[in-house]
Each structure stands twice: as structure tokens, then as C-alpha cells.
Tab-separated table of C-alpha atoms in Angstrom:
chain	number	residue	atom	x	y	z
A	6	UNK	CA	0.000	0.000	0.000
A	7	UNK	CA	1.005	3.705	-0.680
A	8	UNK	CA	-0.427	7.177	-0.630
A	9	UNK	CA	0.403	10.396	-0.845
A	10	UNK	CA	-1.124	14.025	0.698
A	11	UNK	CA	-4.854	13.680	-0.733
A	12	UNK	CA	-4.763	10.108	-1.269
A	13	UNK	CA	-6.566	7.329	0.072
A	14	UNK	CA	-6.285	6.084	3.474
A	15	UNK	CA	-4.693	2.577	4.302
A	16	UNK	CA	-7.248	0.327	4.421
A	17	UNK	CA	-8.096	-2.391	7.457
A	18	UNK	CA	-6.971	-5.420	6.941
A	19	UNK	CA	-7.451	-8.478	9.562
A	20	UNK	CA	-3.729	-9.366	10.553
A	21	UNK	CA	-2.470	-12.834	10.272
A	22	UNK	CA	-0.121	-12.713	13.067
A	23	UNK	CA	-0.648	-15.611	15.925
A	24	UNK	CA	-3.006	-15.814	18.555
A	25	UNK	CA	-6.788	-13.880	18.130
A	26	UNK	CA	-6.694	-11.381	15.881
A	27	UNK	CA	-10.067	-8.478	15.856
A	28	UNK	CA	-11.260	-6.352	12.632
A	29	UNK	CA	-14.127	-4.065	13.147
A	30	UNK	CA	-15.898	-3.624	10.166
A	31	UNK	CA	-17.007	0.396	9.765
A	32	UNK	CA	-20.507	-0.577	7.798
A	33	UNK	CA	-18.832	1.170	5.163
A	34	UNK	CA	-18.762	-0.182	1.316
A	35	UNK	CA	-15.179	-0.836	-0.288
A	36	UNK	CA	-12.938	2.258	-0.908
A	37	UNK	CA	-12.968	4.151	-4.065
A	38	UNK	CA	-10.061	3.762	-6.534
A	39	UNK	CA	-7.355	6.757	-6.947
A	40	UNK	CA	-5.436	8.224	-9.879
A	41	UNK	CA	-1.975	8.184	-8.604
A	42	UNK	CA	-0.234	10.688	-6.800
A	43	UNK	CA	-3.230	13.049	-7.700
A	44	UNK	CA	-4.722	15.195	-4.924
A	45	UNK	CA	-8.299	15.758	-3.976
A	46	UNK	CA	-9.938	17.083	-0.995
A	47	UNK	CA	-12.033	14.093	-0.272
A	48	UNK	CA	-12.670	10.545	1.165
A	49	UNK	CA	-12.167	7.836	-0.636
A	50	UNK	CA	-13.747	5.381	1.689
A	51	UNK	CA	-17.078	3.932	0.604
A	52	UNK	CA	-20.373	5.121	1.854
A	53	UNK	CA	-22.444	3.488	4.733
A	54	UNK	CA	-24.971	0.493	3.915
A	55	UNK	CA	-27.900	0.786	5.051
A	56	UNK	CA	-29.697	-1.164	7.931
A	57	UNK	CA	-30.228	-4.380	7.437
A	58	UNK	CA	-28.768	-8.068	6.808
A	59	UNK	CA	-25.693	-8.680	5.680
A	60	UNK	CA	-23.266	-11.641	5.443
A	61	UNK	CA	-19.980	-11.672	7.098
A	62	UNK	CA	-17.324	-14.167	5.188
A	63	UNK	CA	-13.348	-15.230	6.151
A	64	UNK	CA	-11.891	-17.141	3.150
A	65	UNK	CA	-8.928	-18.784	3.464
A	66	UNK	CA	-8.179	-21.019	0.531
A	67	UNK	CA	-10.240	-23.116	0.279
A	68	UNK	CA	-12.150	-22.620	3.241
A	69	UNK	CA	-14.685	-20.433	4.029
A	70	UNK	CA	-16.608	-19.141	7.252
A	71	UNK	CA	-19.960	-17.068	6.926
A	72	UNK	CA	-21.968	-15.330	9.552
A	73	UNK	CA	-25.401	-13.268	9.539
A	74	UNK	CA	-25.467	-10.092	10.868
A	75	UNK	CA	-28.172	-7.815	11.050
A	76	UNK	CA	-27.762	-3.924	11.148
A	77	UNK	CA	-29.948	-1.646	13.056
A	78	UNK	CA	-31.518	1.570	12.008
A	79	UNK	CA	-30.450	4.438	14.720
A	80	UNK	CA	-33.207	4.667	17.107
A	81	UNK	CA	-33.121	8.672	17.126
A	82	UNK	CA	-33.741	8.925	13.622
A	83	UNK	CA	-37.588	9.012	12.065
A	84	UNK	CA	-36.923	7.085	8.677
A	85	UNK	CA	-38.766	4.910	6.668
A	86	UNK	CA	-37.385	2.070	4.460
A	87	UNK	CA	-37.791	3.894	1.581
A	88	UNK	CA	-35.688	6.706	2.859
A	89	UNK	CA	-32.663	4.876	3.444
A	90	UNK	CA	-33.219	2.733	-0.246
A	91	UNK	CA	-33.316	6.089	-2.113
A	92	UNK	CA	-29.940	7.357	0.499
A	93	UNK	CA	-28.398	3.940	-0.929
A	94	UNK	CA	-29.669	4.211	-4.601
A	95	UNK	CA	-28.034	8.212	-4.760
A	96	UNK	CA	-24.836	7.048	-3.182
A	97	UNK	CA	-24.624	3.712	-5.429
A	98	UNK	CA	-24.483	6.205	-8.434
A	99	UNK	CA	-22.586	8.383	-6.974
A	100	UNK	CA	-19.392	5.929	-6.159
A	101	UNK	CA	-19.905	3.981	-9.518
A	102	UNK	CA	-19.654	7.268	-11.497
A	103	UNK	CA	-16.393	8.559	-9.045
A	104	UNK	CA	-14.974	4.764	-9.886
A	105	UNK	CA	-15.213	4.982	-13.796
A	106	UNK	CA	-13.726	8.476	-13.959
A	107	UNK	CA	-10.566	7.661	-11.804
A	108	UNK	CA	-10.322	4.173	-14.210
A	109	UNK	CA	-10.634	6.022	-16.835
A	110	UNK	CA	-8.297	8.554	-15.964
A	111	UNK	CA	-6.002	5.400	-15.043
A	112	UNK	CA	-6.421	3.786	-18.652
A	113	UNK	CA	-5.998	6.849	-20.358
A	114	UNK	CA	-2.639	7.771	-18.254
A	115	UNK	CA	-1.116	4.606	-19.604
A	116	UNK	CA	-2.156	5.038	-23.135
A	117	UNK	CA	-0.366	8.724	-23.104
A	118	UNK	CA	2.661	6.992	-21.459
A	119	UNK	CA	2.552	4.453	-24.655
A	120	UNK	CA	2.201	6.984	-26.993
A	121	UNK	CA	5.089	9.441	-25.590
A	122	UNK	CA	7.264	5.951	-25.524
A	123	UNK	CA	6.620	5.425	-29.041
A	124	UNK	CA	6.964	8.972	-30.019
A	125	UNK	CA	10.489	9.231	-28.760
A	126	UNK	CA	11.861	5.851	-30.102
A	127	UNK	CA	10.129	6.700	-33.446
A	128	UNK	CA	11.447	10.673	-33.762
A	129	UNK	CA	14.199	10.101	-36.174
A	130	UNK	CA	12.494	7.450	-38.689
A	131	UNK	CA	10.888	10.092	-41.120
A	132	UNK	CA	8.451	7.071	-42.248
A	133	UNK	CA	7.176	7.371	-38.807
A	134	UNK	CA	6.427	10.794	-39.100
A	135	UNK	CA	2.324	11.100	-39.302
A	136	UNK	CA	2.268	8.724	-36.564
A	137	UNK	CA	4.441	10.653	-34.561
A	138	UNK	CA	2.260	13.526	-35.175
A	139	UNK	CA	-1.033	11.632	-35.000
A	140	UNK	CA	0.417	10.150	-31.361
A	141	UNK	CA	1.109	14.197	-30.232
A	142	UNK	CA	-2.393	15.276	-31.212
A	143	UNK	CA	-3.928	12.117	-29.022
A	144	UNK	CA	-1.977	13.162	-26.222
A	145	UNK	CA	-3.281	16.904	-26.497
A	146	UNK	CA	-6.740	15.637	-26.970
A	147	UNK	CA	-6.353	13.247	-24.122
A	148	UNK	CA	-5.151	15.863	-21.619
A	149	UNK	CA	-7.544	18.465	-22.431
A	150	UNK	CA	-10.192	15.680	-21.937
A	151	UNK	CA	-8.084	14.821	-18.346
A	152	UNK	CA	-8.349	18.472	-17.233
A	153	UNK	CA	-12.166	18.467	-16.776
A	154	UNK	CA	-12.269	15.354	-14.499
A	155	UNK	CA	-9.313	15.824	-12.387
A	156	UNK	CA	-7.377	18.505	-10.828
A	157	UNK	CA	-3.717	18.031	-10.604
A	158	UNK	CA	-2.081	20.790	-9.746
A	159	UNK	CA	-3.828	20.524	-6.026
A	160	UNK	CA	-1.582	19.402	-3.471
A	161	UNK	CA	-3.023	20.907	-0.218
A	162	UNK	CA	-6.467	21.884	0.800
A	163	UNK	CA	-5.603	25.204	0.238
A	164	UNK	CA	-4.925	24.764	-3.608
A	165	UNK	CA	-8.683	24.797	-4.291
A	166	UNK	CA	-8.063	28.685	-4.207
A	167	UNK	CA	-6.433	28.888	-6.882
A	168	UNK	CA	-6.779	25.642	-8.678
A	169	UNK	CA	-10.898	24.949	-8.926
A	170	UNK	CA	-12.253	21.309	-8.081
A	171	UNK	CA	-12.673	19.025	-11.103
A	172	UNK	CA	-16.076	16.752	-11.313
A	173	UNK	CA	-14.103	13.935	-9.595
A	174	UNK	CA	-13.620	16.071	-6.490
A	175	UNK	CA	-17.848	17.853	-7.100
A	176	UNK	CA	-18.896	14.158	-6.827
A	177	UNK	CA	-16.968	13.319	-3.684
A	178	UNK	CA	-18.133	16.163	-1.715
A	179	UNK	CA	-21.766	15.256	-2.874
A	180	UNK	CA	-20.994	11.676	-1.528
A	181	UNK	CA	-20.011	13.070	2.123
A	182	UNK	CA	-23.434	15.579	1.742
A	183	UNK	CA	-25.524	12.391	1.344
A	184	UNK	CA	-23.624	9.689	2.987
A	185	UNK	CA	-24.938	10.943	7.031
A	186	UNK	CA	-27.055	9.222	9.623
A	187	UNK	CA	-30.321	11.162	8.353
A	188	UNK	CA	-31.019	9.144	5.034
A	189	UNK	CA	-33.579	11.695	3.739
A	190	UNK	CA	-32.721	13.042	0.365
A	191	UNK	CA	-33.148	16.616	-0.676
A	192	UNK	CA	-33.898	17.450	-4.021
A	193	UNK	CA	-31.140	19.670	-4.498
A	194	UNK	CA	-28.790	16.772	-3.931
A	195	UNK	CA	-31.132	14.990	-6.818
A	196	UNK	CA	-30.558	17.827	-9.130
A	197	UNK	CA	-26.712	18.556	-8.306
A	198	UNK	CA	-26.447	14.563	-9.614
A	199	UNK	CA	-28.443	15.067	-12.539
A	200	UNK	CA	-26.190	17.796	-13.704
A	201	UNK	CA	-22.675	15.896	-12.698
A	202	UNK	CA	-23.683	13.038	-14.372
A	203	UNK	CA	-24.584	14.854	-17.324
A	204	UNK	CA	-21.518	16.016	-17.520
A	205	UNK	CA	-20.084	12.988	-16.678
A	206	UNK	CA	-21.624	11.584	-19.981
A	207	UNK	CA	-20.235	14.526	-22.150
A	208	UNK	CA	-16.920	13.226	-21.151
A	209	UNK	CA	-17.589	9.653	-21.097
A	210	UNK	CA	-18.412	9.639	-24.837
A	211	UNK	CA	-15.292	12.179	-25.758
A	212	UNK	CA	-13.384	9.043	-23.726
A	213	UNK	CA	-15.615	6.715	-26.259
A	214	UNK	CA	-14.093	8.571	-29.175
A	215	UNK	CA	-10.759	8.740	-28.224
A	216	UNK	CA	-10.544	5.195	-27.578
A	217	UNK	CA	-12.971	3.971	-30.986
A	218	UNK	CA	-11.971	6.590	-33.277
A	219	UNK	CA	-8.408	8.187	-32.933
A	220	UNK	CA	-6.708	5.472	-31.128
A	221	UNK	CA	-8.433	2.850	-33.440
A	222	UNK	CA	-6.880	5.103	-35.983
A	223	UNK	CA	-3.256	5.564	-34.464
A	224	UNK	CA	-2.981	1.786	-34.095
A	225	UNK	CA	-4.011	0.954	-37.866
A	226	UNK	CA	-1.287	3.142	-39.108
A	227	UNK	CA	1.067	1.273	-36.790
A	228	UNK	CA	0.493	-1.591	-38.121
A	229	UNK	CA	0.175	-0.103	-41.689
A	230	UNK	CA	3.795	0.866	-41.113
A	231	UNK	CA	4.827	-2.239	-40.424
A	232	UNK	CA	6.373	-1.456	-37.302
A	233	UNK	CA	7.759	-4.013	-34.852
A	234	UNK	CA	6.339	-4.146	-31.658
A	235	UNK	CA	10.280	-4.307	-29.927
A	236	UNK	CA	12.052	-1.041	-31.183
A	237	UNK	CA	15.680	-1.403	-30.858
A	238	UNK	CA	17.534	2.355	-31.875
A	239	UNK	CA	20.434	1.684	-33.608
């Protein structure tokens, strides 16, 4: 495990060390993934589940051990089933939408590191030369599409001054907003969603057509080229 200042916390692990080991479970859903070494003023942990059953499992190998548990609403709080399924429904989309932009982000980090590989083994072959230039245009096109998910150039709290939050970071601070004891939902938390995840899908299909179209495109003319997949300078 590793982080960094506005990373993810360590997660809890049960030790393995001899004798009786304890984990508390927090009631809260597996963490959200990270884009490396990026900063954002949020938590990464997963919201709470709601009340209700839930089955506790240690695998080891082969073997497995299951329990029942059942989680209890909080006795000061007036809320009906329905309130805490809607809490759960808003948070589900919520931490699926935060997951696919940081794997996206992820996937599209490694495809830039690809492409600036191949663009400086490839600088001197003058055959190479459109795909050198094709490769330079997907990385522009691919960082201009980073720029509206993530903010990079954060790395303390205090950065938001002058460095505005990204949708990545909007969508975490909506998570904390909903994910609280009181599982009523307001409807401006409905409509904040509604308009990050329409934005969300703006950039999801620009991430569609970068991977379909231009790097569909990049790799044909690879391979039109000829080029070996080893590149050995002279």
C-alpha cells in the first residue's frame, strides 16, 4: 500500500499474526479507486450500507466461514425504508460514477505513457512521421479531456483557491453531503447529480471517441507501417 497528501487512506486489513486477531468492520462499502499521486480534498472510503442483513465471510483457501449479521436503524432517527433505499440508490451512483472516472483517468494515463514511448523511439524514422504527429495530437486531446475530471495541480487543501475542483472532487463532496445518519434526500442533492452526471456523460463519450476513433486510428497506421512491436535504436 502507498499514498500520498490527498490520497486514500490505508485500508483495514485483519492481521495474520498468531493468537486472536479483531477487525471491526465500519458498515462502510469498499474504498474508491485513486489516480496516482493526484490530490483531492475528499474521502475515498465507501459510503455506509444501510440497515439491514448482511453476510460476514473469512476465506482462506479453500475454506470459508460465513456469519449473519443484522444492522440496526439508529433509534433517534424518524426514517422509513424507503428513505434509506433512495440514500443507498443516490450514493450507489454516486461511487460507480467517481470509480469509472478515476479508471478512466487510469487507462488513459497509460495510453499517453505508450504513446510518448513510441513517439520518442520513433522521432528520427521520417516514415514514422504522421504517426508521430497523430500520437502528439492524441496526447493533447487526451489531456484536455483529463483536465475536466481531475485537478492536478492541487496538493493541499488550500490549492482549491487557486486551482478549482474538477467533477471527480464535485462528486466526492456530494458523496459526504448524502452519505450521514439522516437518510432523507433533498432534491437539491437529486438535481446537483443530474447535472454531474450529465456532464459525466459529455466526457464519457469524448473518452468513447478517443478510444474507438483516434486510437483505433493511431494503431491501424502502426500496423500499416509495419512497425515491430520491440524497437531497438540503432
Amino acid at each position: 500500500f502507498k499514498t500520498w497528501p490527498g490520497g486514500p487512506g490505508k485500508p483495514a486489513v485483519l492481521s495474520s499474526k498468531q493468537g486472536y486477531n479483531r477487525f471491526t468492520w465500519d458498515f462502510n462499502r469498499e474504498a474508491l479507486p485513486a489516480v496516482d499521486n493526484v490530490f483531492v480534498f475528499g474521502n475515498y472510503a465507501g459510503a455506509n450500507v444501510a440497515p439491514g442483513k448482511y453476510t460476514l465471510r473469512l476465506t482462506l483457501d479453500k475454506h470459508v466461514s460465513e456469519t449473519e449479521v443484522t444492522i440496526l436503524p439508529n433509534p433517534k432517527i424518524e426514517a422509513s425504508a424507503s428513505d434509506f433505499k433512495e440514500q443507498q440508490s443516490i450514493l450507489t451512483q454516486i461511487e460507480h460514477t467517481i470509480k469509472d472516472i478515476h479508471e478512466s483517468v487510469n487507462s488513459m494515463r497509460s495510453a499517453k505513457s505508450q504513446l510518448k514511448n513510441y513517439a520518442k523511439l520513433l522521432k528520427e524514422n521520417e516514415k514514422a512521421k504522421a504517426l508521430v504527429d497523430k500520437g502528439e495530437a492524441l496526447i493533447e486531446r487526451i489531456d484536455t479531456w483529463e483536465q475536466n475530471l481531475i485537478q492536478p495541480k492541487q496538493k493541499t487543501f488550500q490549492d482549491v483557491i487557486n486551482f478549482n475542483n474538477k467533477l471527480n472532487a464535485q462528486l466526492m463532496h456530494l458523496k459526504g453531503y448524502v452519505d450521514v445518519a439522516e437518510p432523507k434526500v433533498t432534491n437539491g442533492v437529486k438535481e446537483r447529480l443530474q447535472d454531474l452526471l450529465a456532464d459525466w456523460n459529455v466526457y464519457k463519450d469524448e473518452r468513447n471517441t478517443i478510444i474507438n476513433v483516434e486510437m483505433l486510428n493511431y494503431n491501424t497506421l502502426y500496423k500499416e507501417l509495419g512497425l515491430p512491436a520491440i524497437i531497438i535504436k540503432d
